[in-house]
Structures are given as C-alpha cells and as structure tokens.
PDB file of C-alpha atoms in Angstrom:
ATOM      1  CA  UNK A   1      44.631 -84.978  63.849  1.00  0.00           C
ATOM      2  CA  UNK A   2      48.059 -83.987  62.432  1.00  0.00           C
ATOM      3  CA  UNK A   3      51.500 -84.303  63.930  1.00  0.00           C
ATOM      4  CA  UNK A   4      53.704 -81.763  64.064  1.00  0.00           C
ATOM      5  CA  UNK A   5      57.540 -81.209  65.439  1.00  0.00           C
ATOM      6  CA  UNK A   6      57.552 -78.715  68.342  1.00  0.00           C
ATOM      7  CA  UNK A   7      60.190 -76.744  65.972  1.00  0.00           C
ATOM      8  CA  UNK A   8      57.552 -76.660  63.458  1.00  0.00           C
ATOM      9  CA  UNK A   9      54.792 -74.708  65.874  1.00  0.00           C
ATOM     10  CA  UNK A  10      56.357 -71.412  65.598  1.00  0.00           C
ATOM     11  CA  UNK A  11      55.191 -69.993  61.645  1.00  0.00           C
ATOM     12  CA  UNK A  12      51.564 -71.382  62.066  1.00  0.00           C
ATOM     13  CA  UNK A  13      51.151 -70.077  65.243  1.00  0.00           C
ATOM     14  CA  UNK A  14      52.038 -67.056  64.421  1.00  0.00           C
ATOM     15  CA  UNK A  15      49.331 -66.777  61.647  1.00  0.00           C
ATOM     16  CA  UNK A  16      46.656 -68.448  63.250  1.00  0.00           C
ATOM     17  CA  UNK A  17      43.886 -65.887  63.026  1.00  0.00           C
ATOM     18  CA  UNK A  18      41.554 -64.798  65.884  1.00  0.00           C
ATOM     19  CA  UNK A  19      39.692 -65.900  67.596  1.00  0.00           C
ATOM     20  CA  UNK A  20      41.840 -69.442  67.091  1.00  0.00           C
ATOM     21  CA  UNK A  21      44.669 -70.245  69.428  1.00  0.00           C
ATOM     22  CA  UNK A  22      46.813 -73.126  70.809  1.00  0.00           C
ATOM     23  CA  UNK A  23      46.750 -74.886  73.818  1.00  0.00           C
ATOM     24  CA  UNK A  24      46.049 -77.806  75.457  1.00  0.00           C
ATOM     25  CA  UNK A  25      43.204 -80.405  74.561  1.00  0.00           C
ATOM     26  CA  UNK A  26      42.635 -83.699  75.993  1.00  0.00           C
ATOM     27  CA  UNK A  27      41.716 -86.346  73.629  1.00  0.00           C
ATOM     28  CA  UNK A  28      39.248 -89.795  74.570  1.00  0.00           C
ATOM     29  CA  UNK A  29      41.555 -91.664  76.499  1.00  0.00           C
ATOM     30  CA  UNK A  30      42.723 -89.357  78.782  1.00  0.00           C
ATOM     31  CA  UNK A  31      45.916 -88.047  77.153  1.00  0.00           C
ATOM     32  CA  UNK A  32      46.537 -83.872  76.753  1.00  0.00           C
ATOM     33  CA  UNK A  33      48.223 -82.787  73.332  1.00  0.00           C
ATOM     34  CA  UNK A  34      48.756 -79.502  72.515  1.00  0.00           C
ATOM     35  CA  UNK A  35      46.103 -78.373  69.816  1.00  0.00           C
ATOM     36  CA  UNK A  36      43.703 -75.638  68.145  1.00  0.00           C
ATOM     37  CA  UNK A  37      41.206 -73.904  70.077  1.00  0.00           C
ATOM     38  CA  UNK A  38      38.844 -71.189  70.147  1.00  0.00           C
ATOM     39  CA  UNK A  39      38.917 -67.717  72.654  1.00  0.00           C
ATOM     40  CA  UNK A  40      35.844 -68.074  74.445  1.00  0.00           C
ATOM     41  CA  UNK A  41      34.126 -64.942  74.034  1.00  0.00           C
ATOM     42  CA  UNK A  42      34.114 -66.236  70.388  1.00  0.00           C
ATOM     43  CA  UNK A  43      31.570 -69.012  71.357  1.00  0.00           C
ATOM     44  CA  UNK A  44      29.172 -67.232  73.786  1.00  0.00           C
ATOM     45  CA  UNK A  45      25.632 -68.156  72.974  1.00  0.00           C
ATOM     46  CA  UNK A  46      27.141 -71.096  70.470  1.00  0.00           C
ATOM     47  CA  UNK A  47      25.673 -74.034  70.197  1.00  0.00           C
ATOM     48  CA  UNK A  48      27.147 -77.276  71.743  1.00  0.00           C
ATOM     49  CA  UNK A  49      27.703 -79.642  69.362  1.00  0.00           C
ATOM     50  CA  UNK A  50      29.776 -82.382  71.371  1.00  0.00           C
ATOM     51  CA  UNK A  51      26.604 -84.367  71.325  1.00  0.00           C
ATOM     52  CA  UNK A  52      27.547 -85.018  67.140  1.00  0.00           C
ATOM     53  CA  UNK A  53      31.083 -86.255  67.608  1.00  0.00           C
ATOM     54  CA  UNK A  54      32.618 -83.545  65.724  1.00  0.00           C
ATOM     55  CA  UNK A  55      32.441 -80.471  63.305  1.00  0.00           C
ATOM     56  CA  UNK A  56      31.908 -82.990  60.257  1.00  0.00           C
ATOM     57  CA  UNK A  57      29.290 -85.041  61.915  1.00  0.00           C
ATOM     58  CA  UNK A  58      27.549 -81.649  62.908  1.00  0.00           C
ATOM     59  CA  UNK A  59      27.525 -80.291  59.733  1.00  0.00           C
ATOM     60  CA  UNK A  60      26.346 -83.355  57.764  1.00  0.00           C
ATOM     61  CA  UNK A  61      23.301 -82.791  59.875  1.00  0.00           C
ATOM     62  CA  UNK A  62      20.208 -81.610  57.754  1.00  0.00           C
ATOM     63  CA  UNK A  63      19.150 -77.903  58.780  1.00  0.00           C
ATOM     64  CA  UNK A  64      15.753 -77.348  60.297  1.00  0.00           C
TER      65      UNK A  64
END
C-alpha cells in the first residue's frame, strides 16, 4: 500500500496504462481508499486468486 497526496494523483494517472485504472477499493476492515484496478473485460475468463491473499502469495505458488 502506498500513500499518496490527492495533488500527487494527477501525473501517474495519467500514465497508467490500460487496462489499469483508479478507483475505489475497499480494504479488510471495511474502509474504501481510492486505488489501482483493472477494466474488466481485461479479466474475463481469469482466474480468481482471492483465495491466496494476494498477487505475491499467488505467484509463490508452484505451477502444475
């Protein structure tokens, strides 16, 4: 997680590459914080990988 001032949004948002994008994201306990997502025609047919805990935890995985 990183913190950054809402005057500070503008130049990274504006090179965030598709299919990222900003918006809102609600953390464990409850709160909503503005943060990266992804378009979701970028994820049809993914793979759910909430079950991990994360990217890292998913990717430490070993591949079948």
């Amino acid at each position: 997680m990183w913190a950054l001032p809402p005057e500070g949004l503008g130049a990274p948002t504006a090179a965030l590459p598709r299919p990222m994008a900003i918006g809102r994201v609600e953390l464990s306990d409850g709160t909503s914080v503005p943060g990266f997502l992804c378009e979701p025609a970028a994820v049809e047919g993914a793979r759910d990988i909430t079950e991990f805990g994360g990217r890292h935890a998913y990717t430490a995985q070993p591949r079948q």
